[in-house]
Every structure is written in structure tokens, then in C-alpha cells.
């Protein structure tokens, strides 16, 4: 057998020193984010009461394509970066496809997902700006776990508001956060006005992401030296995640190939943007024709079936208004296991790129995603996060199309995380207890009609 390379790594010296900000190169910039009260375009200063100043500036920076990665952050990246780029020979064999399939393995980060790439950056800026405390909310628990380690790394106290149902159903994510030294609070809680109000009215309320966000934001606004952080959707998060695609670009070069298709699963857009934007810049600037596919769950299809509109970023309607593809902030997605993909909208950068035809989206049903995840586990050995399995399913579909057409095609997808803390979901799938959720058109229309009243 001819010897062949399966995994491609960069040396520490080759880990990128700058993040890539696609907004600087976009032909049509994202429309402005609006203040929820005045409906005027937001200025960085408007974000300072809640977010660190540096990330507030990054959020609205449409001019600098390259932004230096602070040396302290890059030093922490070296714990797990570069992550490997892997040629999935075993999966290719199982599919009997002429396609070459590569994946970027972000599951090797100590917290098990790509979220650490932004958590480290955000914690660093908070520390540098003299803060002592940070806070956030977490649904499935991936962002909370990443931020717990990042807060510890930079010597910050962290309070995580975890939606009560997940707090009870996902004990191991809770344990991880506590192991890294974070305080984990089931939301709604008695520690904030917002939480006390809800609990007084309904003592058995199981919590929602919207309530957890309100509690975290209230804490950031009332506790001195405390700021709030967010793990997806926003532009600065996509910026930090560009490290994924920048490394992948160098690693694909080592493999002697360039992707025809780049795929990422899609919650708010940060890992998709992370793997895609560094390649997409060659479509924008150099006329490359790479396709970019966002893989979203069929039960939460904002890109494939939502509308492009101004909407709130949270369920409660506290955040600024974002121009984005959305199902309406009141949309309550079914309780699929890919918790990280249950978000009603898409980030503003991705939304504009989608509108301008630079990318495509596909929706994947829950059972199809698990089937793909199990095939991936059985061929490549890694049990993927249920979120990541959506990207795998989309990659498999592209590989099977290549086989039908009898054409070689190079596919790159991002493995955003592993599923070792999601085994209860796999148990249910293997026992035949999972189902698909069909989303009736009327439900989408109803939510979107409510939206029209905002702006
Ligand atoms: C949070 C999460 C996602 C979805 O978030 P994006 O911002 O869309 O990347 C996907 N995969 C994993 C493993 C996650 O933890």
C-alpha cells in the first residue's frame, strides 16, 4: 500500500497571528445594528455597558481585514492548536465515493468544541480592561464550559446562568464548569430581579434561553467590574473563529488541494463562518468558485425557510435589532438534541452573504443527522457532537452526489465538537426513540407576521 498522509498539522510558529474580518472585504456590508429604543445605528460606545470595549469595537469594524491575535491568547491557543486537518479516507471508502473528504477537527480542544477559540479572546480582553467578573448564559452548556476554562486561564470569576432544564438534564456539563471553577446557577434564579419576578409568578418555570440572557445581562449591569459575553451570532465571535479556516487554508495547501465545497453546521453561524470566511475571501477577491454550505436542522430552518428582517437577538426582546435571516424571536424550536443549533436567527454577516448569493444552506432532519454521526463514528472513530453531525450529513450528501455524477470533488467540513457528553442522545437514537420534527409552514408564517410590528 502506498504511504499516505491522513492528518495535517501546523507547527506552533505557523499558527496564525491575525484573525480575518470578512466585513472589510464584503461588497455589500451588513446593514447596521439598531439600538432597540431609538432605532438608530449602534455605535461601539452603546455596547460598552454590556461588552468589553475591544470586542465592541471589533463588532462594528468594517474596515480592517486583519486583526492581531493578542500574544497571550495565541499562547493559550497553543494548548490545542493547530487542530488537525484530517483526510477521511475511511468514510470515503464506506461511501464508495470519488470525492476527497477532509475535516477540520475542532473537537480536540480541551473543552471539546470550537467555542474555546472565542472564549479565550473574550476573557482576555475583559481581564486586560481591568474587569474581575464575567457572566453569560448557556443552554446546552457548550459555551458555558468553554468560558469556564477561559475565565480560569485569565483569572476572572465567572457566573453562568444555565437554563434549568439543561441544568437538570445535562449534569456533566455542569460538573465541567464547576471543575474549571465557575459558579453555575440554574435559571430562573432568585439572584436577579428578572429571575425573582418569573419565579414569584411561576415557581415551577423550567427556564428558557431568553430568561437566562436577561439574568446574565442584569448581573453585568448591576455588579461593578463585570461584563457579559456571548458565544455565537455576533460579528466578533465569527472574527475569533476565523482561526479555524485560516489554519485549514494552510493545511489544505500541505495536502495539495483546494476545496470545491466548504461545509459547517449552523446555529448562530460562528463555526460555519470560522471555517468558511478565509476561503470565501478568495471568491470575493480572486474569483474562486468554491461553494459554501450551512447545514441547519430541519426543525430550526432560519436560512432555508426564514425571512431577512430586523429582529431581536434574544427571545425576550432586550438586545439590539439585528438585520438577519430569522424565524422570529418568539420561535420556539423543537427539543432536538443538537441544542447548539436551536437558535431563531443567523448572524448579520452570514445573513448578508446569504442574501448576496455567496453561500447556500441545507436543512437536515434529526434522524438523518444521527445516521451520519454514527457512520462517521464507525469509520473515522470520533463520536461527533449532534450539532456537528449536521455538517457530516451535508458532506455525505455532497460525496454521494459526486459518486452519481462520477466526478472528483474536494469537500471540507468543520467538525465543531465531539459528542462524548451527549451519549444519552445516542442511546435514544440507537433505541429508536428519536423522531423528526416537521415544521408546518403556518407556524413559520405566524411568527414572522409578529415580526413586522418591530420595524
Ligand atoms: C455551539 C455549537 C454549535 C453551534 O454554534 P455556531 O455558532 O453556529 O457555531 C455547533 N457545534 C457545537 C459543537 C457547538 O458547541
PDB file of N, CA, C and O in Angstrom, residues 47-108:
ATOM      1  N   UNK A  47     -22.330  49.711  23.212  1.00  0.00           N
ATOM      2  CA  UNK A  47     -22.155  48.331  23.679  1.00  0.00           C
ATOM      3  C   UNK A  47     -21.299  48.248  24.951  1.00  0.00           C
ATOM      4  O   UNK A  47     -21.293  47.234  25.640  1.00  0.00           O
ATOM      5  N   UNK A  48     -20.548  49.326  25.238  1.00  0.00           N
ATOM      6  CA  UNK A  48     -19.613  49.283  26.384  1.00  0.00           C
ATOM      7  C   UNK A  48     -20.243  48.903  27.720  1.00  0.00           C
ATOM      8  O   UNK A  48     -19.601  48.220  28.522  1.00  0.00           O
ATOM      9  N   UNK A  49     -21.496  49.336  28.022  1.00  0.00           N
ATOM     10  CA  UNK A  49     -22.042  48.957  29.333  1.00  0.00           C
ATOM     11  C   UNK A  49     -22.181  47.448  29.511  1.00  0.00           C
ATOM     12  O   UNK A  49     -22.219  46.960  30.635  1.00  0.00           O
ATOM     13  N   UNK A  50     -22.256  46.719  28.394  1.00  0.00           N
ATOM     14  CA  UNK A  50     -22.504  45.285  28.499  1.00  0.00           C
ATOM     15  C   UNK A  50     -21.291  44.450  28.116  1.00  0.00           C
ATOM     16  O   UNK A  50     -20.949  43.487  28.784  1.00  0.00           O
ATOM     17  N   UNK A  51     -20.619  44.851  27.003  1.00  0.00           N
ATOM     18  CA  UNK A  51     -19.497  44.049  26.489  1.00  0.00           C
ATOM     19  C   UNK A  51     -18.152  44.755  26.736  1.00  0.00           C
ATOM     20  O   UNK A  51     -18.114  45.977  26.899  1.00  0.00           O
ATOM     21  N   UNK A  52     -17.075  43.983  26.697  1.00  0.00           N
ATOM     22  CA  UNK A  52     -15.734  44.563  26.768  1.00  0.00           C
ATOM     23  C   UNK A  52     -15.580  45.554  25.606  1.00  0.00           C
ATOM     24  O   UNK A  52     -16.161  45.383  24.538  1.00  0.00           O
ATOM     25  N   UNK A  53     -14.773  46.607  25.830  1.00  0.00           N
ATOM     26  CA  UNK A  53     -14.659  47.657  24.808  1.00  0.00           C
ATOM     27  C   UNK A  53     -14.033  47.135  23.519  1.00  0.00           C
ATOM     28  O   UNK A  53     -14.467  47.480  22.419  1.00  0.00           O
ATOM     29  N   UNK A  54     -13.003  46.305  23.658  1.00  0.00           N
ATOM     30  CA  UNK A  54     -12.318  45.834  22.462  1.00  0.00           C
ATOM     31  C   UNK A  54     -13.250  45.011  21.567  1.00  0.00           C
ATOM     32  O   UNK A  54     -13.267  45.182  20.354  1.00  0.00           O
ATOM     33  N   UNK A  55     -14.050  44.129  22.166  1.00  0.00           N
ATOM     34  CA  UNK A  55     -14.951  43.323  21.320  1.00  0.00           C
ATOM     35  C   UNK A  55     -16.086  44.197  20.778  1.00  0.00           C
ATOM     36  O   UNK A  55     -16.597  43.945  19.681  1.00  0.00           O
ATOM     37  N   UNK A  56     -16.455  45.253  21.502  1.00  0.00           N
ATOM     38  CA  UNK A  56     -17.476  46.179  20.985  1.00  0.00           C
ATOM     39  C   UNK A  56     -16.966  46.847  19.708  1.00  0.00           C
ATOM     40  O   UNK A  56     -17.712  47.041  18.744  1.00  0.00           O
ATOM     41  N   UNK A  57     -15.673  47.211  19.707  1.00  0.00           N
ATOM     42  CA  UNK A  57     -15.084  47.832  18.504  1.00  0.00           C
ATOM     43  C   UNK A  57     -14.999  46.815  17.378  1.00  0.00           C
ATOM     44  O   UNK A  57     -15.293  47.111  16.216  1.00  0.00           O
ATOM     45  N   UNK A  58     -14.576  45.585  17.724  1.00  0.00           N
ATOM     46  CA  UNK A  58     -14.480  44.542  16.699  1.00  0.00           C
ATOM     47  C   UNK A  58     -15.848  44.286  16.072  1.00  0.00           C
ATOM     48  O   UNK A  58     -15.956  44.060  14.866  1.00  0.00           O
ATOM     49  N   UNK A  59     -16.886  44.347  16.894  1.00  0.00           N
ATOM     50  CA  UNK A  59     -18.240  44.061  16.422  1.00  0.00           C
ATOM     51  C   UNK A  59     -18.628  44.945  15.238  1.00  0.00           C
ATOM     52  O   UNK A  59     -19.306  44.502  14.322  1.00  0.00           O
ATOM     53  N   UNK A  60     -18.181  46.199  15.272  1.00  0.00           N
ATOM     54  CA  UNK A  60     -18.630  47.160  14.258  1.00  0.00           C
ATOM     55  C   UNK A  60     -17.513  47.540  13.284  1.00  0.00           C
ATOM     56  O   UNK A  60     -17.660  48.477  12.498  1.00  0.00           O
ATOM     57  N   UNK A  61     -16.404  46.827  13.332  1.00  0.00           N
ATOM     58  CA  UNK A  61     -15.260  47.155  12.473  1.00  0.00           C
ATOM     59  C   UNK A  61     -15.456  46.619  11.054  1.00  0.00           C
ATOM     60  O   UNK A  61     -15.397  45.422  10.821  1.00  0.00           O
ATOM     61  N   UNK A  62     -15.690  47.540  10.100  1.00  0.00           N
ATOM     62  CA  UNK A  62     -15.901  47.103   8.715  1.00  0.00           C
ATOM     63  C   UNK A  62     -14.725  47.483   7.828  1.00  0.00           C
ATOM     64  O   UNK A  62     -14.812  47.388   6.606  1.00  0.00           O
ATOM     65  N   UNK A  63     -13.612  47.922   8.440  1.00  0.00           N
ATOM     66  CA  UNK A  63     -12.502  48.419   7.617  1.00  0.00           C
ATOM     67  C   UNK A  63     -11.219  47.579   7.698  1.00  0.00           C
ATOM     68  O   UNK A  63     -10.505  47.480   6.707  1.00  0.00           O
ATOM     69  N   UNK A  64     -10.935  46.980   8.852  1.00  0.00           N
ATOM     70  CA  UNK A  64      -9.675  46.228   8.973  1.00  0.00           C
ATOM     71  C   UNK A  64      -9.891  44.748   8.677  1.00  0.00           C
ATOM     72  O   UNK A  64     -10.577  44.060   9.431  1.00  0.00           O
ATOM     73  N   UNK A  65      -9.284  44.268   7.589  1.00  0.00           N
ATOM     74  CA  UNK A  65      -9.457  42.861   7.222  1.00  0.00           C
ATOM     75  C   UNK A  65      -8.689  41.943   8.177  1.00  0.00           C
ATOM     76  O   UNK A  65      -9.062  40.790   8.374  1.00  0.00           O
ATOM     77  N   UNK A  66      -7.599  42.445   8.739  1.00  0.00           N
ATOM     78  CA  UNK A  66      -6.755  41.602   9.598  1.00  0.00           C
ATOM     79  C   UNK A  66      -6.613  42.240  10.965  1.00  0.00           C
ATOM     80  O   UNK A  66      -6.287  43.418  11.082  1.00  0.00           O
ATOM     81  N   UNK A  67      -6.844  41.463  12.007  1.00  0.00           N
ATOM     82  CA  UNK A  67      -6.784  41.977  13.377  1.00  0.00           C
ATOM     83  C   UNK A  67      -5.849  41.075  14.191  1.00  0.00           C
ATOM     84  O   UNK A  67      -6.005  39.841  14.198  1.00  0.00           O
ATOM     85  N   UNK A  68      -4.850  41.685  14.820  1.00  0.00           N
ATOM     86  CA  UNK A  68      -3.834  40.915  15.550  1.00  0.00           C
ATOM     87  C   UNK A  68      -4.448  40.063  16.659  1.00  0.00           C
ATOM     88  O   UNK A  68      -5.279  40.549  17.421  1.00  0.00           O
ATOM     89  N   UNK A  69      -4.003  38.826  16.744  1.00  0.00           N
ATOM     90  CA  UNK A  69      -4.373  37.966  17.878  1.00  0.00           C
ATOM     91  C   UNK A  69      -3.420  38.319  19.019  1.00  0.00           C
ATOM     92  O   UNK A  69      -2.203  38.222  18.850  1.00  0.00           O
ATOM     93  N   UNK A  70      -3.932  38.755  20.172  1.00  0.00           N
ATOM     94  CA  UNK A  70      -3.022  39.103  21.268  1.00  0.00           C
ATOM     95  C   UNK A  70      -2.102  37.918  21.608  1.00  0.00           C
ATOM     96  O   UNK A  70      -2.535  36.764  21.570  1.00  0.00           O
ATOM     97  N   UNK A  71      -0.860  38.233  21.918  1.00  0.00           N
ATOM     98  CA  UNK A  71       0.145  37.193  22.197  1.00  0.00           C
ATOM     99  C   UNK A  71      -0.327  36.247  23.304  1.00  0.00           C
ATOM    100  O   UNK A  71      -0.141  35.031  23.232  1.00  0.00           O
ATOM    101  N   UNK A  72      -1.007  36.801  24.345  1.00  0.00           N
ATOM    102  CA  UNK A  72      -1.478  35.977  25.467  1.00  0.00           C
ATOM    103  C   UNK A  72      -2.548  34.967  25.007  1.00  0.00           C
ATOM    104  O   UNK A  72      -2.618  33.858  25.527  1.00  0.00           O
ATOM    105  N   UNK A  73      -3.369  35.377  24.063  1.00  0.00           N
ATOM    106  CA  UNK A  73      -4.411  34.485  23.553  1.00  0.00           C
ATOM    107  C   UNK A  73      -3.774  33.403  22.687  1.00  0.00           C
ATOM    108  O   UNK A  73      -4.082  32.208  22.809  1.00  0.00           O
ATOM    109  N   UNK A  74      -2.828  33.825  21.855  1.00  0.00           N
ATOM    110  CA  UNK A  74      -2.149  32.868  20.970  1.00  0.00           C
ATOM    111  C   UNK A  74      -1.373  31.824  21.790  1.00  0.00           C
ATOM    112  O   UNK A  74      -1.322  30.648  21.435  1.00  0.00           O
ATOM    113  N   UNK A  75      -0.834  32.293  22.921  1.00  0.00           N
ATOM    114  CA  UNK A  75      -0.121  31.398  23.837  1.00  0.00           C
ATOM    115  C   UNK A  75      -1.075  30.298  24.342  1.00  0.00           C
ATOM    116  O   UNK A  75      -0.710  29.123  24.411  1.00  0.00           O
ATOM    117  N   UNK A  76      -2.314  30.675  24.677  1.00  0.00           N
ATOM    118  CA  UNK A  76      -3.312  29.693  25.130  1.00  0.00           C
ATOM    119  C   UNK A  76      -3.786  28.820  23.970  1.00  0.00           C
ATOM    120  O   UNK A  76      -4.064  27.633  24.151  1.00  0.00           O
ATOM    121  N   UNK A  77      -3.882  29.388  22.777  1.00  0.00           N
ATOM    122  CA  UNK A  77      -4.251  28.590  21.599  1.00  0.00           C
ATOM    123  C   UNK A  77      -3.285  27.405  21.433  1.00  0.00           C
ATOM    124  O   UNK A  77      -3.665  26.338  20.974  1.00  0.00           O
ATOM    125  N   UNK A  78      -2.019  27.624  21.818  1.00  0.00           N
ATOM    126  CA  UNK A  78      -1.007  26.569  21.605  1.00  0.00           C
ATOM    127  C   UNK A  78      -1.302  25.302  22.407  1.00  0.00           C
ATOM    128  O   UNK A  78      -0.749  24.246  22.114  1.00  0.00           O
ATOM    129  N   UNK A  79      -2.173  25.406  23.432  1.00  0.00           N
ATOM    130  CA  UNK A  79      -2.552  24.204  24.182  1.00  0.00           C
ATOM    131  C   UNK A  79      -3.179  23.166  23.252  1.00  0.00           C
ATOM    132  O   UNK A  79      -3.000  21.971  23.425  1.00  0.00           O
ATOM    133  N   UNK A  80      -3.935  23.635  22.255  1.00  0.00           N
ATOM    134  CA  UNK A  80      -4.632  22.668  21.392  1.00  0.00           C
ATOM    135  C   UNK A  80      -4.525  22.971  19.899  1.00  0.00           C
ATOM    136  O   UNK A  80      -5.013  22.181  19.073  1.00  0.00           O
ATOM    137  N   UNK A  81      -3.910  24.082  19.523  1.00  0.00           N
ATOM    138  CA  UNK A  81      -3.798  24.427  18.127  1.00  0.00           C
ATOM    139  C   UNK A  81      -2.357  24.216  17.677  1.00  0.00           C
ATOM    140  O   UNK A  81      -1.465  24.331  18.513  1.00  0.00           O
ATOM    141  N   UNK A  82      -2.147  23.931  16.363  1.00  0.00           N
ATOM    142  CA  UNK A  82      -3.208  23.821  15.394  1.00  0.00           C
ATOM    143  C   UNK A  82      -4.038  22.564  15.662  1.00  0.00           C
ATOM    144  O   UNK A  82      -3.508  21.578  16.151  1.00  0.00           O
ATOM    145  N   UNK A  83      -5.326  22.620  15.315  1.00  0.00           N
ATOM    146  CA  UNK A  83      -6.112  21.395  15.334  1.00  0.00           C
ATOM    147  C   UNK A  83      -5.843  20.666  14.027  1.00  0.00           C
ATOM    148  O   UNK A  83      -5.509  21.301  13.017  1.00  0.00           O
ATOM    149  N   UNK A  84      -5.963  19.328  14.041  1.00  0.00           N
ATOM    150  CA  UNK A  84      -5.623  18.606  12.815  1.00  0.00           C
ATOM    151  C   UNK A  84      -6.634  18.814  11.682  1.00  0.00           C
ATOM    152  O   UNK A  84      -7.825  18.962  11.933  1.00  0.00           O
ATOM    153  N   UNK A  85      -6.128  18.854  10.454  1.00  0.00           N
ATOM    154  CA  UNK A  85      -6.967  18.676   9.267  1.00  0.00           C
ATOM    155  C   UNK A  85      -6.824  17.208   8.897  1.00  0.00           C
ATOM    156  O   UNK A  85      -5.698  16.709   8.785  1.00  0.00           O
ATOM    157  N   UNK A  86      -7.935  16.511   8.749  1.00  0.00           N
ATOM    158  CA  UNK A  86      -7.887  15.066   8.541  1.00  0.00           C
ATOM    159  C   UNK A  86      -8.514  14.694   7.207  1.00  0.00           C
ATOM    160  O   UNK A  86      -9.594  15.197   6.875  1.00  0.00           O
ATOM    161  N   UNK A  87      -7.856  13.854   6.437  1.00  0.00           N
ATOM    162  CA  UNK A  87      -8.465  13.283   5.238  1.00  0.00           C
ATOM    163  C   UNK A  87      -9.249  12.049   5.686  1.00  0.00           C
ATOM    164  O   UNK A  87      -8.683  11.104   6.244  1.00  0.00           O
ATOM    165  N   UNK A  88     -10.572  12.055   5.447  1.00  0.00           N
ATOM    166  CA  UNK A  88     -11.452  10.995   5.959  1.00  0.00           C
ATOM    167  C   UNK A  88     -11.488   9.814   4.996  1.00  0.00           C
ATOM    168  O   UNK A  88     -12.537   9.475   4.443  1.00  0.00           O
ATOM    169  N   UNK A  89     -10.341   9.144   4.826  1.00  0.00           N
ATOM    170  CA  UNK A  89     -10.249   8.019   3.879  1.00  0.00           C
ATOM    171  C   UNK A  89     -11.262   6.919   4.194  1.00  0.00           C
ATOM    172  O   UNK A  89     -11.828   6.306   3.295  1.00  0.00           O
ATOM    173  N   UNK A  90     -11.451   6.647   5.507  1.00  0.00           N
ATOM    174  CA  UNK A  90     -12.325   5.519   5.885  1.00  0.00           C
ATOM    175  C   UNK A  90     -13.782   5.839   5.545  1.00  0.00           C
ATOM    176  O   UNK A  90     -14.533   4.972   5.119  1.00  0.00           O
ATOM    177  N   UNK A  91     -14.174   7.087   5.761  1.00  0.00           N
ATOM    178  CA  UNK A  91     -15.535   7.497   5.405  1.00  0.00           C
ATOM    179  C   UNK A  91     -15.716   7.453   3.886  1.00  0.00           C
ATOM    180  O   UNK A  91     -16.731   6.971   3.379  1.00  0.00           O
ATOM    181  N   UNK A  92     -14.707   7.922   3.151  1.00  0.00           N
ATOM    182  CA  UNK A  92     -14.769   7.874   1.684  1.00  0.00           C
ATOM    183  C   UNK A  92     -14.981   6.437   1.205  1.00  0.00           C
ATOM    184  O   UNK A  92     -15.798   6.169   0.324  1.00  0.00           O
ATOM    185  N   UNK A  93     -14.230   5.505   1.838  1.00  0.00           N
ATOM    186  CA  UNK A  93     -14.321   4.087   1.449  1.00  0.00           C
ATOM    187  C   UNK A  93     -15.733   3.570   1.694  1.00  0.00           C
ATOM    188  O   UNK A  93     -16.340   2.922   0.848  1.00  0.00           O
ATOM    189  N   UNK A  94     -16.292   3.900   2.873  1.00  0.00           N
ATOM    190  CA  UNK A  94     -17.639   3.423   3.208  1.00  0.00           C
ATOM    191  C   UNK A  94     -18.679   3.968   2.235  1.00  0.00           C
ATOM    192  O   UNK A  94     -19.688   3.311   1.960  1.00  0.00           O
ATOM    193  N   UNK A  95     -18.439   5.171   1.720  1.00  0.00           N
ATOM    194  CA  UNK A  95     -19.408   5.785   0.802  1.00  0.00           C
ATOM    195  C   UNK A  95     -19.125   5.396  -0.648  1.00  0.00           C
ATOM    196  O   UNK A  95     -19.907   5.697  -1.542  1.00  0.00           O
ATOM    197  N   UNK A  96     -17.957   4.776  -0.867  1.00  0.00           N
ATOM    198  CA  UNK A  96     -17.530   4.399  -2.212  1.00  0.00           C
ATOM    199  C   UNK A  96     -17.633   5.602  -3.161  1.00  0.00           C
ATOM    200  O   UNK A  96     -18.239   5.528  -4.227  1.00  0.00           O
ATOM    201  N   UNK A  97     -17.053   6.712  -2.711  1.00  0.00           N
ATOM    202  CA  UNK A  97     -17.176   7.962  -3.472  1.00  0.00           C
ATOM    203  C   UNK A  97     -15.829   8.383  -4.059  1.00  0.00           C
ATOM    204  O   UNK A  97     -14.791   8.155  -3.432  1.00  0.00           O
ATOM    205  N   UNK A  98     -15.852   8.998  -5.252  1.00  0.00           N
ATOM    206  CA  UNK A  98     -14.605   9.552  -5.798  1.00  0.00           C
ATOM    207  C   UNK A  98     -14.214  10.859  -5.107  1.00  0.00           C
ATOM    208  O   UNK A  98     -13.117  11.375  -5.323  1.00  0.00           O
ATOM    209  N   UNK A  99     -15.124  11.404  -4.273  1.00  0.00           N
ATOM    210  CA  UNK A  99     -14.835  12.686  -3.608  1.00  0.00           C
ATOM    211  C   UNK A  99     -13.720  12.523  -2.582  1.00  0.00           C
ATOM    212  O   UNK A  99     -13.570  11.467  -1.972  1.00  0.00           O
ATOM    213  N   UNK A 100     -12.931  13.572  -2.409  1.00  0.00           N
ATOM    214  CA  UNK A 100     -11.954  13.617  -1.321  1.00  0.00           C
ATOM    215  C   UNK A 100     -12.601  14.393  -0.186  1.00  0.00           C
ATOM    216  O   UNK A 100     -13.002  15.541  -0.374  1.00  0.00           O
ATOM    217  N   UNK A 101     -12.720  13.759   0.992  1.00  0.00           N
ATOM    218  CA  UNK A 101     -13.377  14.415   2.118  1.00  0.00           C
ATOM    219  C   UNK A 101     -12.348  14.758   3.188  1.00  0.00           C
ATOM    220  O   UNK A 101     -11.609  13.889   3.653  1.00  0.00           O
ATOM    221  N   UNK A 102     -12.302  16.023   3.556  1.00  0.00           N
ATOM    222  CA  UNK A 102     -11.424  16.480   4.641  1.00  0.00           C
ATOM    223  C   UNK A 102     -12.280  17.060   5.750  1.00  0.00           C
ATOM    224  O   UNK A 102     -13.315  17.652   5.488  1.00  0.00           O
ATOM    225  N   UNK A 103     -11.809  16.871   7.005  1.00  0.00           N
ATOM    226  CA  UNK A 103     -12.477  17.615   8.073  1.00  0.00           C
ATOM    227  C   UNK A 103     -11.465  18.271   8.988  1.00  0.00           C
ATOM    228  O   UNK A 103     -10.359  17.771   9.178  1.00  0.00           O
ATOM    229  N   UNK A 104     -11.851  19.437   9.500  1.00  0.00           N
ATOM    230  CA  UNK A 104     -11.026  20.168  10.453  1.00  0.00           C
ATOM    231  C   UNK A 104     -11.546  19.783  11.829  1.00  0.00           C
ATOM    232  O   UNK A 104     -12.728  19.978  12.140  1.00  0.00           O
ATOM    233  N   UNK A 105     -10.675  19.214  12.656  1.00  0.00           N
ATOM    234  CA  UNK A 105     -11.129  18.610  13.907  1.00  0.00           C
ATOM    235  C   UNK A 105     -11.022  19.549  15.110  1.00  0.00           C
ATOM    236  O   UNK A 105     -10.054  19.512  15.867  1.00  0.00           O
ATOM    237  N   UNK A 106     -12.053  20.372  15.302  1.00  0.00           N
ATOM    238  CA  UNK A 106     -12.083  21.295  16.444  1.00  0.00           C
ATOM    239  C   UNK A 106     -12.471  20.583  17.747  1.00  0.00           C
ATOM    240  O   UNK A 106     -12.460  21.194  18.821  1.00  0.00           O
ATOM    241  N   UNK A 107     -12.831  19.297  17.648  1.00  0.00           N
ATOM    242  CA  UNK A 107     -13.234  18.574  18.863  1.00  0.00           C
ATOM    243  C   UNK A 107     -12.049  18.283  19.778  1.00  0.00           C
ATOM    244  O   UNK A 107     -12.238  17.877  20.916  1.00  0.00           O
ATOM    245  N   UNK A 108     -10.820  18.524  19.295  1.00  0.00           N
ATOM    246  CA  UNK A 108      -9.650  18.243  20.148  1.00  0.00           C
ATOM    247  C   UNK A 108      -9.372  19.361  21.156  1.00  0.00           C
ATOM    248  O   UNK A 108      -8.458  19.250  21.966  1.00  0.00           O
TER     249      UNK A 108
END
